[in-house]
Short mmCIF file of C-alpha atoms in Angstrom, two decimals:
data_model
loop_
_atom_site.label_atom_id
_atom_site.label_comp_id
_atom_site.label_asym_id
_atom_site.label_seq_id
_atom_site.Cartn_x
_atom_site.Cartn_y
_atom_site.Cartn_z
CA MET A 1 -0.03 -0.10 0.05
CA ASN A 2 2.99 2.27 0.68
CA GLU A 3 3.92 1.84 -3.23
CA PHE A 4 0.33 2.93 -4.05
CA LEU A 5 0.71 6.18 -1.55
CA ARG A 6 4.16 6.61 -3.28
CA TYR A 7 2.60 6.48 -6.99
CA LEU A 8 -0.37 8.98 -5.92
CA LEU A 9 2.14 11.75 -4.47
CA GLU A 10 4.55 11.30 -7.44
CA LYS A 11 1.60 11.73 -9.72
CA GLN A 12 0.15 14.57 -7.76
CA GLU A 13 3.61 16.25 -7.66
CA HIS A 14 4.08 15.87 -11.32
CA CYS A 15 0.87 17.16 -12.31
CA ILE A 16 1.52 20.27 -10.06
CA GLU A 17 4.90 20.84 -11.86
CA GLU A 18 3.14 20.66 -15.21
CA SER A 19 0.46 22.90 -14.35
CA LYS A 20 3.16 25.40 -13.18
CA LYS A 21 5.03 24.88 -16.60
CA MET A 22 1.80 25.41 -18.53
CA THR A 23 0.84 28.35 -16.65
CA GLU A 24 4.34 29.92 -17.45
CA GLU A 25 4.06 29.16 -21.07
CA GLY A 26 0.51 30.84 -21.19
CA ARG A 27 -1.56 27.66 -21.47
CA GLU A 28 -4.06 28.44 -19.00
CA ASP A 29 -6.60 26.06 -19.67
CA GLU A 30 -4.35 23.19 -19.75
CA ALA A 31 -2.80 24.17 -16.49
CA ILE A 32 -6.13 24.26 -14.88
CA PHE A 33 -6.78 20.55 -16.33
CA GLU A 34 -3.44 19.51 -14.49
CA LYS A 35 -4.74 21.06 -11.03
CA VAL A 36 -7.81 18.87 -11.67
CA ARG A 37 -5.75 15.90 -12.35
CA ALA A 38 -3.57 16.80 -9.00
CA ASN A 39 -6.38 17.35 -7.05
CA ILE A 40 -7.81 13.75 -7.96
CA TYR A 41 -4.51 12.22 -7.00
CA GLY A 42 -4.32 14.02 -3.89
CA ILE A 43 -7.90 13.25 -2.74
CA PHE A 44 -6.78 9.52 -2.56
CA THR A 45 -3.69 10.22 -0.57
CA THR A 46 -5.93 11.21 2.35
CA PHE A 47 -7.68 7.79 2.49
CA LYS A 48 -6.54 6.27 5.69
CA THR A 49 -7.25 2.57 4.77
CA PRO A 50 -7.34 0.33 1.58
CA ASP A 51 -10.79 -0.39 2.15
CA VAL A 52 -11.99 3.13 2.29
CA ALA A 53 -10.14 3.90 -1.15
CA ALA A 54 -11.63 0.85 -2.53
CA LYS A 55 -14.97 2.01 -1.65
CA MET A 56 -14.42 5.63 -2.98
CA ILE A 57 -13.19 4.56 -6.09
CA ASP A 58 -16.50 3.41 -6.95
CA VAL A 59 -18.47 6.11 -5.28
CA ILE A 60 -16.66 9.28 -6.22
CA PRO A 61 -16.97 8.84 -10.16
CA LYS A 62 -20.63 8.51 -10.21
CA ALA A 63 -21.21 12.24 -9.69
CA TRP A 64 -18.70 12.92 -12.45
CA HIS A 65 -20.54 10.56 -14.98
CA GLU A 66 -23.78 12.39 -14.28
CA SER A 67 -22.00 15.62 -14.57
CA LEU A 68 -20.58 14.76 -18.00
CA ALA A 69 -23.83 13.45 -19.30
CA LYS A 70 -25.12 16.85 -18.49
CA ALA A 71 -22.23 18.88 -19.89
CA ILE A 72 -22.56 16.89 -23.12
CA LYS A 73 -26.14 17.60 -23.27
CA ASN A 74 -25.77 21.23 -22.59
CA ASN A 75 -22.67 21.40 -25.18
CA ASP A 76 -20.64 22.78 -22.01
CA HIS A 77 -16.97 22.14 -23.78
CA GLU A 78 -15.19 23.27 -20.68
CA LYS A 79 -17.30 21.09 -18.24
CA GLU A 80 -17.03 18.23 -20.39
CA ALA A 81 -13.18 18.22 -21.12
CA GLU A 82 -13.00 18.67 -16.97
CA GLU A 83 -15.31 15.68 -16.08
CA ARG A 84 -13.40 13.43 -18.86
CA ILE A 85 -10.21 14.38 -17.20
CA LYS A 86 -11.38 13.31 -13.68
CA ILE A 87 -12.89 10.13 -15.01
CA ALA A 88 -9.53 9.23 -16.72
CA VAL A 89 -7.47 9.90 -13.80
CA MET A 90 -9.88 7.65 -11.73
CA GLU A 91 -9.38 4.84 -14.32
CA ASP A 92 -5.81 5.31 -13.82
CA ILE A 93 -5.99 5.19 -10.16
CA LYS A 94 -8.14 2.21 -10.33
CA ALA A 95 -6.04 0.24 -12.33
CA GLU A 96 -2.90 1.20 -10.10
CA PHE A 97 -4.86 0.29 -6.90
CA ALA A 98 -5.81 -3.25 -8.39
CA GLU A 99 -1.97 -3.89 -9.03
CA ALA A 100 -1.15 -2.73 -5.37
CA LYS A 101 -3.94 -4.69 -4.02
CA GLY A 102 -2.40 -7.75 -5.87
CA ASP A 103 0.84 -7.11 -4.28
CA MET A 104 -0.39 -6.64 -0.51
CA MET B 1 -15.67 47.29 -22.97
CA ASN B 2 -18.01 45.14 -24.58
CA THR B 3 -18.06 41.78 -22.23
CA GLU B 4 -17.92 39.58 -25.67
CA ILE B 5 -14.75 41.09 -26.87
CA ILE B 6 -13.18 40.37 -23.55
CA ALA B 7 -14.48 36.98 -23.67
CA LEU B 8 -13.11 36.65 -27.00
CA PHE B 9 -9.66 37.79 -26.10
CA LYS B 10 -9.65 35.66 -23.13
CA CYS B 11 -10.29 32.70 -25.52
CA LEU B 12 -7.46 34.02 -27.67
CA ALA B 13 -4.87 34.41 -24.89
CA ASP B 14 -3.57 31.06 -24.84
CA LYS B 15 -0.49 29.68 -26.39
CA SER B 16 -1.93 26.41 -27.52
CA ARG B 17 -5.12 28.29 -29.25
CA LEU B 18 -2.71 30.77 -30.84
CA GLN B 19 -0.59 27.62 -32.25
CA ILE B 20 -3.75 25.99 -33.63
CA ILE B 21 -4.79 29.49 -35.17
CA LYS B 22 -1.31 29.82 -36.87
CA SER B 23 -1.57 26.30 -37.81
CA LEU B 24 -4.87 26.85 -39.48
CA ALA B 25 -3.80 29.74 -41.26
CA ILE B 26 -1.69 27.81 -43.30
CA GLU B 27 -4.15 24.97 -44.07
CA ASP B 28 -7.28 23.43 -42.95
CA MET B 29 -6.86 20.53 -40.63
CA TYR B 30 -8.56 17.79 -38.53
CA VAL B 31 -8.15 17.14 -34.93
CA GLU B 32 -5.79 14.36 -35.26
CA ARG B 33 -3.41 16.09 -37.65
CA LEU B 34 -3.38 19.48 -35.40
CA SER B 35 -2.77 17.37 -32.36
CA GLU B 36 0.05 15.65 -33.76
CA ARG B 37 1.66 18.82 -35.10
CA LEU B 38 1.45 20.67 -31.88
CA ALA B 39 2.08 17.72 -29.59
CA LEU B 40 -1.25 18.02 -27.80
CA SER B 41 -3.37 15.08 -26.85
CA PRO B 42 -6.47 14.62 -29.23
CA PRO B 43 -8.77 15.49 -26.68
CA THR B 44 -7.04 18.63 -25.62
CA ALA B 45 -6.68 19.74 -29.33
CA SER B 46 -10.56 18.98 -29.75
CA PHE B 47 -11.35 21.03 -26.84
CA HIS B 48 -9.22 24.31 -27.78
CA LEU B 49 -11.11 23.84 -31.07
CA LYS B 50 -14.34 23.65 -29.60
CA LYS B 51 -13.54 26.81 -27.73
CA LEU B 52 -12.32 28.47 -30.81
CA GLU B 53 -15.66 27.48 -32.57
CA ALA B 54 -17.67 29.01 -29.85
CA ALA B 55 -15.76 32.20 -30.14
CA GLY B 56 -16.33 32.34 -33.97
CA ILE B 57 -12.80 32.17 -34.76
CA VAL B 58 -12.73 28.68 -36.32
CA THR B 59 -15.64 26.98 -38.34
CA ALA B 60 -15.87 23.15 -38.62
CA ARG B 61 -17.17 20.94 -41.48
CA LYS B 62 -17.70 17.29 -41.93
CA GLU B 63 -15.39 15.48 -44.59
CA GLN B 64 -15.86 11.88 -44.94
CA TYR B 65 -14.72 10.54 -41.33
CA TYR B 66 -13.07 13.59 -40.11
CA THR B 67 -14.50 16.94 -38.67
CA MET B 68 -12.17 19.69 -40.72
CA TYR B 69 -11.59 22.79 -39.20
CA SER B 70 -10.88 26.23 -40.75
CA LEU B 71 -9.70 29.67 -39.80
CA ASN B 72 -12.61 32.26 -40.14
CA ARG B 73 -10.69 34.88 -41.34
CA ASP B 74 -13.52 37.40 -41.84
CA ALA B 75 -14.43 37.16 -38.20
CA LEU B 76 -11.10 37.63 -36.96
CA SER B 77 -10.62 40.74 -39.02
CA PHE B 78 -14.24 42.04 -37.66
CA ILE B 79 -12.87 41.40 -34.36
CA VAL B 80 -9.98 43.90 -34.61
CA LEU B 81 -12.29 46.52 -35.87
CA ASP B 82 -14.75 46.05 -33.05
CA VAL B 83 -12.23 46.56 -30.45
CA LEU B 84 -10.91 49.63 -32.54
CA LEU B 85 -14.26 51.23 -32.51
CA ALA B 86 -15.08 50.10 -28.97
CA GLU B 87 -15.63 53.04 -26.66
CA ALA B 88 -12.98 52.24 -23.83
CA GLY B 89 -13.54 52.32 -20.61
CA ASP B 90 -17.39 53.85 -21.16
CA ASP B 91 -18.93 52.29 -18.19
CA ILE B 92 -16.60 50.74 -15.79
CA GLU B 93 -19.56 50.44 -12.98
CA ASN B 94 -21.95 48.70 -15.36
CA ASP B 95 -19.26 46.28 -16.39
CA ARG B 96 -18.52 45.43 -12.75
CA ASP B 97 -22.33 45.20 -12.31
CA ALA B 98 -22.55 42.73 -15.17
CA ALA B 99 -19.71 40.78 -13.95
CA TYR B 100 -21.14 40.68 -10.51
CA ARG B 101 -24.46 39.41 -12.01
CA GLN B 102 -22.90 37.03 -14.22
CA SER B 103 -20.93 35.32 -11.55
CA VAL B 104 -24.14 35.06 -9.41
CA LEU B 105 -26.17 33.43 -12.08
CA SER B 106 -23.26 30.96 -12.89
CA ASN B 107 -22.92 30.03 -9.16
CA PHE B 108 -26.72 29.52 -8.76
CA ILE B 109 -27.97 28.48 -12.35
CA GLU B 110 -26.66 25.48 -14.06
CA TYR B 111 -28.06 24.64 -17.52
CA GLY B 112 -31.06 26.56 -17.02
CA LYS B 113 -31.89 25.09 -13.65
CA LEU B 114 -31.54 26.80 -10.27
CA LYS B 115 -29.45 24.86 -7.98
CA THR B 116 -30.58 26.46 -4.75
CA ILE B 117 -32.42 29.69 -3.86
CA PRO B 118 -29.79 32.21 -2.87
CA ALA B 119 -29.92 33.03 0.95
CA GLN B 120 -28.91 36.63 0.22
CA ARG B 121 -31.81 38.95 -0.80
CA LYS B 122 -29.53 40.66 -3.41
CA LYS B 123 -28.54 37.56 -5.14
CA ARG B 124 -31.95 36.23 -5.17
CA ALA B 125 -33.23 39.32 -6.99
CA ILE B 126 -30.73 38.72 -9.51
CA VAL B 127 -31.69 35.35 -10.00
CA PHE B 128 -35.23 36.12 -9.94
CA GLU B 129 -34.78 38.63 -12.51
CA GLU B 130 -33.29 36.19 -14.63
CA ILE B 131 -36.42 33.75 -14.39
CA ALA B 132 -38.65 37.03 -15.18
CA LYS B 133 -36.88 36.78 -18.45
CA SER B 134 -39.23 33.69 -19.35
CA PHE B 135 -42.16 36.06 -18.98
CA GLU B 136 -43.50 38.09 -21.81
CA HIS B 137 -44.32 41.96 -21.32
CA GLY B 138 -47.73 42.42 -21.61
CA LYS B 139 -49.02 38.97 -21.62
CA GLU B 140 -51.47 37.72 -18.97
CA TYR B 141 -50.88 34.36 -17.21
CA LYS B 142 -53.02 32.16 -15.13
CA GLU B 143 -51.27 30.96 -11.66
CA ARG B 144 -50.79 27.66 -13.25
CA GLU B 145 -48.84 28.97 -16.15
CA VAL B 146 -46.58 31.10 -13.77
CA ASN B 147 -46.10 27.96 -11.68
CA ILE B 148 -45.03 25.90 -14.81
CA ILE B 149 -42.79 28.44 -15.91
CA ILE B 150 -40.89 28.73 -12.53
CA ALA B 151 -41.11 25.22 -11.94
CA ASP B 152 -38.74 24.94 -15.03
CA PHE B 153 -36.20 26.44 -12.84
CA HIS B 154 -36.71 25.31 -9.40
CA ASP B 155 -39.42 22.93 -7.60
CA ASP B 156 -40.22 25.60 -5.04
CA PHE B 157 -42.08 27.70 -7.45
CA CYS B 158 -44.69 29.10 -4.64
CA THR B 159 -41.81 30.65 -2.91
CA ILE B 160 -40.21 32.21 -5.85
CA ARG B 161 -43.66 33.38 -7.27
CA ARG B 162 -44.40 35.37 -3.91
CA GLU B 163 -41.06 36.74 -4.01
CA MET B 164 -41.08 37.70 -7.71
CA ILE B 165 -44.37 39.62 -6.75
CA GLU B 166 -42.74 41.31 -3.82
CA LEU B 167 -39.86 42.40 -6.08
CA LYS B 168 -42.42 43.60 -8.59
CA LEU B 169 -40.96 41.49 -11.21
CA LEU B 170 -44.47 40.07 -11.46
CA VAL B 171 -47.80 41.92 -10.89
CA ARG B 172 -51.05 39.84 -9.74
CA GLU B 173 -54.14 41.71 -10.29
CA ASP B 174 -57.50 39.88 -10.08
CA GLY B 175 -55.78 36.31 -9.99
CA VAL B 176 -54.22 37.39 -13.24
CA TYR B 177 -50.34 37.55 -13.51
CA ARG B 178 -48.07 40.23 -15.71
CA LYS B 179 -44.65 40.55 -16.01
CA GLY B 180 -43.79 43.66 -13.89
CA GLN B 181 -42.34 47.23 -15.46
CA LEU B 182 -39.06 46.96 -13.73
#
């Protein structure tokens, strides 16, 4: 599980760095997307036990899927992009978590 | 200065989008080609193109399996002209007021639905003024019709209807409702 936490922290750090870089380059929207990614990785660093993390992996994205459907329906491209990013990060976390669980 | 012009320049003030414009100035392109050329992921390139399209800077057309994007050169020329002709700083207070209203509306109204009724009176008035836009001047409405229109925004149409009358956004006479003159 320590490996999983390390992975999350590294990813979070990487996204924060990318976000700073993009802001400096004048790519503000992409910088915000990186911050969104960093936040999602950050959320999972706060769960104390693997059981809580496992539960949250399924619970948290439900609202994002609903929000994505709404955004697509309403042609809200910004929100759509943001929700897609959140869902993609969650898929990444899910895969890594499954791997970490196998190693436990 | 015109809020739309500011929004447009905000859209342009992004390195990736400027690179997209430069590429499209050379030739029309589809998302995958652009993303390859600019080292952006296809979803990111697509996001920027949709933003540019919404601002009228690029246009999209279907070509076989692809969506081809072109630069809207006419629109870009007009934009510069608009800015040159705009009376700069003509009404700072109005701009601030408009920005505040916009921020209240985007906080409380999502995709045409009122998320919650604001607690602050000032914010409630702004939100209810927005709802009042759904009523036509001079037209008479039965209470049921008023409720249906308000219910499109929020389930608690009774509270909203009462407050809209208090705010004179709606006027009730002999059981008939009309849009207020405010």
